[in-house]
Each structure stands twice: as C-alpha cells, then as structure tokens.
Tab-separated table of C-alpha atoms in Angstrom:
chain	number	residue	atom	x	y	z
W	1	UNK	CA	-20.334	-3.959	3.054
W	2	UNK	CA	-17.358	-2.181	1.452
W	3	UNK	CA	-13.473	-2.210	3.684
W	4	UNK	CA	-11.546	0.402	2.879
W	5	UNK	CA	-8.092	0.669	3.406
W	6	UNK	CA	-5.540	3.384	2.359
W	7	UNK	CA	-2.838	2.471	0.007
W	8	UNK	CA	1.231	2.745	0.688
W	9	UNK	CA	4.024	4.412	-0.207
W	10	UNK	CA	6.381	1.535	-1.360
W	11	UNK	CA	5.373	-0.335	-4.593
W	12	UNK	CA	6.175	-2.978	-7.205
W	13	UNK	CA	5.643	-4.876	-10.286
W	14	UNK	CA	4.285	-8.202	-10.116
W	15	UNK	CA	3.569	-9.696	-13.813
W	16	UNK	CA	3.975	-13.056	-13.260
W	17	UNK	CA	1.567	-13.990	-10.240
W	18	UNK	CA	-2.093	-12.695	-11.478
W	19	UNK	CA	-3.017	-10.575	-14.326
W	20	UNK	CA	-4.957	-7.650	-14.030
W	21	UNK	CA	-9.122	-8.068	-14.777
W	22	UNK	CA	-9.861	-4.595	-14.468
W	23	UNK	CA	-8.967	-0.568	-15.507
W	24	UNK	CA	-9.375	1.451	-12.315
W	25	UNK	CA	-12.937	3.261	-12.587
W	26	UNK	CA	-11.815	6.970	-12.447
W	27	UNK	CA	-9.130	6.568	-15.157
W	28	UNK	CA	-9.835	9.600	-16.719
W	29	UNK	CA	-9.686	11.888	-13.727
W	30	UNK	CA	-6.187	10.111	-13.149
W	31	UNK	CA	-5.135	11.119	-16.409
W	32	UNK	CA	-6.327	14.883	-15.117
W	33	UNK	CA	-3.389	14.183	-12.496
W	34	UNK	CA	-1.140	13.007	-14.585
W	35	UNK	CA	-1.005	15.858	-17.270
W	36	UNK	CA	-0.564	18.133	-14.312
W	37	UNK	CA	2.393	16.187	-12.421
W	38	UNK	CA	3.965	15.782	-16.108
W	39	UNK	CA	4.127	19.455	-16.132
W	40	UNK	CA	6.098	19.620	-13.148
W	41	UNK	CA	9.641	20.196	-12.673
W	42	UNK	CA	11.508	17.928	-11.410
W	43	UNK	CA	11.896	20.545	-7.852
W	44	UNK	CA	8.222	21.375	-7.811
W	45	UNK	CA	7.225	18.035	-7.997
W	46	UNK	CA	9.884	17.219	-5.143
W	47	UNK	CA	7.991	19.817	-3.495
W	48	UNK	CA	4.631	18.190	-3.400
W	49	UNK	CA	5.557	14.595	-2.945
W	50	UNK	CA	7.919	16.099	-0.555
W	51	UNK	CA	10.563	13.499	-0.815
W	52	UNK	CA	14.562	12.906	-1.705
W	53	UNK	CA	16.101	14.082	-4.998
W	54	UNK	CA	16.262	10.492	-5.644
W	55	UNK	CA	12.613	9.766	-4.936
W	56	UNK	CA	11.461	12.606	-6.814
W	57	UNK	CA	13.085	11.841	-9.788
W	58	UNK	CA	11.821	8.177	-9.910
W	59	UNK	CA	8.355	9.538	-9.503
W	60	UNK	CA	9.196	11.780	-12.296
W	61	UNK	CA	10.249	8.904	-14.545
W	62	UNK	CA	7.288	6.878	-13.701
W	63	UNK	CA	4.594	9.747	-14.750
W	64	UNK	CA	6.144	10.184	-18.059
W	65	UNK	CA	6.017	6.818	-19.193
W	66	UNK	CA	2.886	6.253	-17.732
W	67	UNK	CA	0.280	4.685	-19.643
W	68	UNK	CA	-3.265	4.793	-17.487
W	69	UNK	CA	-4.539	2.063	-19.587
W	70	UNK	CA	-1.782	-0.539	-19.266
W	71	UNK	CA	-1.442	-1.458	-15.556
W	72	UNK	CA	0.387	-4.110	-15.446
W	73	UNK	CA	-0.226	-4.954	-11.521
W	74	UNK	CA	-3.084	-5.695	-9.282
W	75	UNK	CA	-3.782	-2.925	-7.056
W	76	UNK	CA	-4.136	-5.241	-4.432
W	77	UNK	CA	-0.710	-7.263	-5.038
W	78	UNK	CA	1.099	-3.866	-6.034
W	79	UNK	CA	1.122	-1.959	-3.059
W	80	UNK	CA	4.130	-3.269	0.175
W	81	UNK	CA	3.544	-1.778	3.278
W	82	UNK	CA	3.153	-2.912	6.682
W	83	UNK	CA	-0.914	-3.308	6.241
W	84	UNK	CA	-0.660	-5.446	3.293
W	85	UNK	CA	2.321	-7.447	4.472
W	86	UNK	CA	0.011	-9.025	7.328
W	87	UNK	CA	-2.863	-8.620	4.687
W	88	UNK	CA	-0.727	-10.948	2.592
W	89	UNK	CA	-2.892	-11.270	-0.075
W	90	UNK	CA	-0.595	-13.670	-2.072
W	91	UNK	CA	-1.481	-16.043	-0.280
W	92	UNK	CA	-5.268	-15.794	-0.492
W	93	UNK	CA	-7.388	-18.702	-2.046
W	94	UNK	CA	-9.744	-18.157	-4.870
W	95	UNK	CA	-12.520	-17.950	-2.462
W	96	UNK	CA	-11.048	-15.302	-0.186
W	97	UNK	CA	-9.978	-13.334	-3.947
W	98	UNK	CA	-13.519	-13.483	-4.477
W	99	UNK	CA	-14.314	-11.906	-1.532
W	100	UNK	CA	-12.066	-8.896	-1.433
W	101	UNK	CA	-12.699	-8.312	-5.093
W	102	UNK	CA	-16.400	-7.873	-3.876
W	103	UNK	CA	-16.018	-6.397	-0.561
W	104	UNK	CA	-12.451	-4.114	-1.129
W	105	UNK	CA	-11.985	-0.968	-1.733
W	106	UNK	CA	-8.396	0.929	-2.114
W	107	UNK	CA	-8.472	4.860	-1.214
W	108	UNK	CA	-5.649	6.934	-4.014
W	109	UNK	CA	-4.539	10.168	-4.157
W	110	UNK	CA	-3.739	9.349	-7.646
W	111	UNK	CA	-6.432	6.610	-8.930
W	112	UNK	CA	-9.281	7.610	-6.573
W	113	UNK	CA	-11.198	4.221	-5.746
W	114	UNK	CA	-9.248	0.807	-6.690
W	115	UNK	CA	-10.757	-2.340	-6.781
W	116	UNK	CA	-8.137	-5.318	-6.119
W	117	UNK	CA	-7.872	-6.374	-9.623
W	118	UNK	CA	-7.729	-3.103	-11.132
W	119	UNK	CA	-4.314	-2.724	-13.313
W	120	UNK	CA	-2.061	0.126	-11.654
W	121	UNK	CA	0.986	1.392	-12.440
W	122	UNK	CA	3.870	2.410	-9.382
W	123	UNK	CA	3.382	6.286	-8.502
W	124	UNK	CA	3.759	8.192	-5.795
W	125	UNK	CA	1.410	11.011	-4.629
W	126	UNK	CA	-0.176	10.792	-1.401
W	127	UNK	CA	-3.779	12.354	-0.913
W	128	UNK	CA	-1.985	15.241	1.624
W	129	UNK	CA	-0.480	16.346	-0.918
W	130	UNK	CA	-0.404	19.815	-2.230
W	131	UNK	CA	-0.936	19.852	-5.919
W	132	UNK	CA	-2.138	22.970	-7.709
W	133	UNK	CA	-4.847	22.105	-10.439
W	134	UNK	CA	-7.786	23.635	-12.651
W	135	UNK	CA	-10.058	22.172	-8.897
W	136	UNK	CA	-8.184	23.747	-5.960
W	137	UNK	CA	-4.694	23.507	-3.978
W	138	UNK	CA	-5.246	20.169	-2.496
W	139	UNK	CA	-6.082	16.637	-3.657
W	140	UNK	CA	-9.389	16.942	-1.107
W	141	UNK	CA	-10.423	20.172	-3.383
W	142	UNK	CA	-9.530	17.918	-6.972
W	143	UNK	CA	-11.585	14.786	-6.184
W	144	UNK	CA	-14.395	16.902	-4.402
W	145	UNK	CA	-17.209	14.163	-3.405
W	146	UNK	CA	-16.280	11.758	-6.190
W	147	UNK	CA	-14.530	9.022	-4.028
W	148	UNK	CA	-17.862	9.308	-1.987
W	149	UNK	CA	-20.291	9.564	-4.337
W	150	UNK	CA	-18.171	6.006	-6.277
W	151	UNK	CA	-18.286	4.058	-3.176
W	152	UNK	CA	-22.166	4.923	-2.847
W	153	UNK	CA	-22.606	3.733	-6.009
W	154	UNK	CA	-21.590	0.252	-4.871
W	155	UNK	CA	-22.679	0.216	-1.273
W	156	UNK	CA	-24.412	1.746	1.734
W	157	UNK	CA	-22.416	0.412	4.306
W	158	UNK	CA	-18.818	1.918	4.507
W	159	UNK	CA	-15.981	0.038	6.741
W	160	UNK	CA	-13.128	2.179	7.356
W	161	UNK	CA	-9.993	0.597	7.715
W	162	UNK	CA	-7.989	3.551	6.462
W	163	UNK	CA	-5.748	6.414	8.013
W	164	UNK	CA	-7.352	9.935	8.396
W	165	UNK	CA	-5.591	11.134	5.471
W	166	UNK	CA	-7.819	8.865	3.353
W	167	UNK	CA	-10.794	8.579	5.755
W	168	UNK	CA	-11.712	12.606	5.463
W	169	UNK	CA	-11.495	12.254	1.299
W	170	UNK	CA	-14.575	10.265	1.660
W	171	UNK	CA	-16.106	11.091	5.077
W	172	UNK	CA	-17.748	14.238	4.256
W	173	UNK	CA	-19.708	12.637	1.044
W	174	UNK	CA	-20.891	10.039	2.245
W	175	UNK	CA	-22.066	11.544	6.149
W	176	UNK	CA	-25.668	10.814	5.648
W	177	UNK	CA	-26.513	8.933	3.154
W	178	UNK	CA	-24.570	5.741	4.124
W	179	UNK	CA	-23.424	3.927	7.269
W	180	UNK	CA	-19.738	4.544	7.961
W	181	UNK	CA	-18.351	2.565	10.264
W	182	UNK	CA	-14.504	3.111	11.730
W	183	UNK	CA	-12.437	0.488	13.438
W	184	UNK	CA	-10.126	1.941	16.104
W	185	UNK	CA	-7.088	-0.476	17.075
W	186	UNK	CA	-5.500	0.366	20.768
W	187	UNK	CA	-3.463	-0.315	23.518
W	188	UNK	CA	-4.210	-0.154	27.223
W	189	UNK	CA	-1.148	1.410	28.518
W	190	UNK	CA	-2.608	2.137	32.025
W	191	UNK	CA	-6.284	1.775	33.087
W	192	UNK	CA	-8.339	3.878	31.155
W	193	UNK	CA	-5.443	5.297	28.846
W	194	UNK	CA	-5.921	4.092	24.985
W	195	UNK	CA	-2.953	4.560	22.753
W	196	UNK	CA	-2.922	3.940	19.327
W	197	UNK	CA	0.627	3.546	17.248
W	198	UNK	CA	0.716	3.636	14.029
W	199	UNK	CA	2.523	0.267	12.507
W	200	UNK	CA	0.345	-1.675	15.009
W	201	UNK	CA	-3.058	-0.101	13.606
W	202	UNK	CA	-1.485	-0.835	9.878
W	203	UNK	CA	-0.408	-4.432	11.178
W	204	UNK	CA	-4.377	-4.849	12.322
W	205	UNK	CA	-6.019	-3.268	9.655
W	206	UNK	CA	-4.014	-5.710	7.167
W	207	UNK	CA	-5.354	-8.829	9.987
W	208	UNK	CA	-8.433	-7.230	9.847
W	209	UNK	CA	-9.220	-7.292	5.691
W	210	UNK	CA	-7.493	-11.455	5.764
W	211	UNK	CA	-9.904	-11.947	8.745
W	212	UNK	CA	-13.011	-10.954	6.625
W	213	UNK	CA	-11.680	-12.494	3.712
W	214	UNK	CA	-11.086	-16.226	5.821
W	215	UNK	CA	-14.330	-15.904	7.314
W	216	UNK	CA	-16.350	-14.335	4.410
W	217	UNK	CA	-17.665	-11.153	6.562
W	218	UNK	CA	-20.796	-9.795	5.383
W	219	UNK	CA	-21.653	-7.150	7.909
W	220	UNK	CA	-19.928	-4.714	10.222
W	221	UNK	CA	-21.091	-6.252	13.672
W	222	UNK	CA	-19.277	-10.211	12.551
W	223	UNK	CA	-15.824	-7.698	12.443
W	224	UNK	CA	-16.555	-7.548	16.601
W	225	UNK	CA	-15.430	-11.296	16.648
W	226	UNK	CA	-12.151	-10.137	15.529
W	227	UNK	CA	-9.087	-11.172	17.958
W	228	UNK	CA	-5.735	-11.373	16.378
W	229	UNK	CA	-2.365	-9.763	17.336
W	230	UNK	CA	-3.890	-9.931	20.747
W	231	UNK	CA	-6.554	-7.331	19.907
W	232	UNK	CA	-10.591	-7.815	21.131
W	233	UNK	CA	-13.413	-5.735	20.533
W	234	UNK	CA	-14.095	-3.486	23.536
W	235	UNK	CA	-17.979	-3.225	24.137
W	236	UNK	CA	-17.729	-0.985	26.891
W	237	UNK	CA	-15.552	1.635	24.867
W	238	UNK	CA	-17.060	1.130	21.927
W	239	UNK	CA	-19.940	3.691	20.760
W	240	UNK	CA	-22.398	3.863	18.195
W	241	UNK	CA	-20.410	3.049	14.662
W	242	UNK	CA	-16.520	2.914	15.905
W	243	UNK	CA	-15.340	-0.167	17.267
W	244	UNK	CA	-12.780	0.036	19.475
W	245	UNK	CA	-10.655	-3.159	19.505
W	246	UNK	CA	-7.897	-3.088	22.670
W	247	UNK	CA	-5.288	-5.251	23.954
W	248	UNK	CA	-3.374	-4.773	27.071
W	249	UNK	CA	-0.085	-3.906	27.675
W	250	UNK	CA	1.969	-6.223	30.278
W	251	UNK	CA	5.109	-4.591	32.210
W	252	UNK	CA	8.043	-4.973	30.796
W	253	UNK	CA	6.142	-5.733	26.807
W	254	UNK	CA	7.055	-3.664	23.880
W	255	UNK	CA	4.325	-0.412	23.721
W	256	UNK	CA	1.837	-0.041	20.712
C-alpha cells in the first residue's frame, strides 16, 4: 500500500535534523523542467507560477542555482503546509520513519514522485501550472503516465490522500491496472448535506499519514478505523474504493 499526498506551496531548509538518503527517482526529467523555467523571464515565469513580483523572483533565484543532485532537505521534512503541520513528521520515531519511507509517496509538479528521504531543493511550480515544453502546454501533457507508471512500479494498491490537482496526474495511468483508493474527509452540515473545506481535508489527510505511520497500516480497509479531529468512517456513504470519513457539525460550532 502506497499514501499519497500532494506537496505545498511554502518550503524550507532543514540541514541540521536528518540528512537526505536518497536522489528523487525522476531527476532527470526534473532537470527537463528546470532548463525550461531557467529560460524564462522573470514575467513569464510570474505568469505560470502565477504569483507576486516578489515570489516570482525568489522562484527565479532558486532555479538558477539549482543543483538537482544536491538536495539538501528531506522531501518529507521540507515541505510546511497545513497537511504536514498535523502530519508532523519531526516528531516521528524511527519506526514510524520506517514506515512512511516504505509506504509514502509525495506527488510534484516539479520532481514527479518523492520518497520522504529523497534530497529536494525549495521550488515552486504547482502541477496546474501552465508551462510550455518540447511535451505539451501543461504539466499533465509533460509527465504523461510517468507518475503512474513509477508508482506501479512499487505497488498495486494506490491510497490517495492528495488534492485533485495531483490525484488526476496519476489517476488516468494507473485506472486499471491497480487499486486506487480515495479518502474523502466531510462535514455533516444538515442531514444528508456533506461539505468538504479545504484546510480541514489538509488537516486530516496530514492525521491520516501519522495515523498509519503510529499504527503501522498495511492495507486500505485498517484506514476505516481512523477517528481523529472528530472524523469516522461512514459505511453507509461510503462506496466501493472511496471512504467517506464524516463528522457532524453542532449549532453554533465553527463549519468545515
């Protein structure tokens, strides 16, 4: 069984906590990427990341002196959003390490597929993104069924734990010829009326990958037993390979 989670916008350098073990295994169809985001100017490439002058330019900075063979930070311990906040791998023992580096998988625009010990370096380019190259207009069209056919290499049975943006690079390679399985976190707002907002969802999906790490998951049906941030799995709404996982909403509460 392989999680996979989507990566975030905000990163950072941590050198001091755990090296790196690993290169990231598509390397060389990063450093496709990078020759063509090098080429950029600084407003087309504010243009595709569509971001702030400020942003842009960063980015800019961080692709030039970019050395794909010299991350210097975990994949896992470099990306700081809201999913790996509650993920909080920091604070993971060896034995729940051991686990994600088995049983984790990272979905990249820019790297592809990132195992948790694979050496990155801070970018920004999110798989949405419009990027002109030799493959197509669009990050889908430049990866193709790579990201698919990588994870296959590794496992048949697919967890998704990712946002749509990240889900649909893989989705289509692997329909098929694996089991994909998607988690769907929600609120009961009214009786039959499922909401889903999106920091909650990250906020579970980060409980969700420190839940199968604590307990040492080893197949999609012991993820069912799952019931933090008041979320349990929902039988009754759930169908086939998507879990549903609900929690109600009480008068007067704070909305999903």
């Amino acid at each position: 069984m392989k999680l996979l989670i989507a990566p975030a916008k905000k990163m950072r350098v941590e050198e001091d906590f755990l090296p790196p073990k690993t290169q990231p295994a598509l390397w060389e169809r990063s450093a496709e990427l990078l020759q063509v985001l090098q080429e950029l100017s600084l407003p087309e490439l504010r243009k595709v990341l569509a971001c702030s002058d400020r942003l842009a330019q960063e980015a800019a900075e961080n692709f030039q002196r970019m050395d794909l063979l010299q991350g210097s930070t975990p994949a896992l311990l470099a990306y700081d959003g809201i999913q790996y906040k509650y993920m909080a791998p920091g604070l993971f023992t060896q034995p729940q390490w051991d686990y994600v580096e088995e049983h984790l998988r990272i979905l990249s625009g820019f790297y592809g597929v990132l195992r948790p010990m694979d050496g990155v370096r801070p970018y920004r380019l999110e798989m949405q993104a419009r990027l002109q190259t030799p493959y197509g207009r669009t990050l889908y069209e430049f990866w193709g069924e790579t990201l698919g056919d990588t994870l296959l290499q590794e496992d048949q049975v697919l967890v998704n734990l990712a946002s749509e943006e990240y889900a649909k690079a893989v989705r289509p390679a692997v329909q098929g010829r694996a089991r994909f399985v998607r988690c769907v976190f929600a609120e009961e707002v009214a009786p039959g009326t499922l909401v889903e907002k999106g920091v909650y969802v990250k906020m579970a999906r980060g409980e969700m990958v420190r839940f199968a790490a604590e307990n040492a998951l080893q197949r999609p049906e012991d993820l069912c037993r799952f019931d933090r941030l008041g979320y349990v799995f929902s039988p009754e709404r759930s169908q086939g390979d998507v879990y549903v996982f609900c929690r109600s909403h009480r008068p007067g509460s704070r909305k999903l």
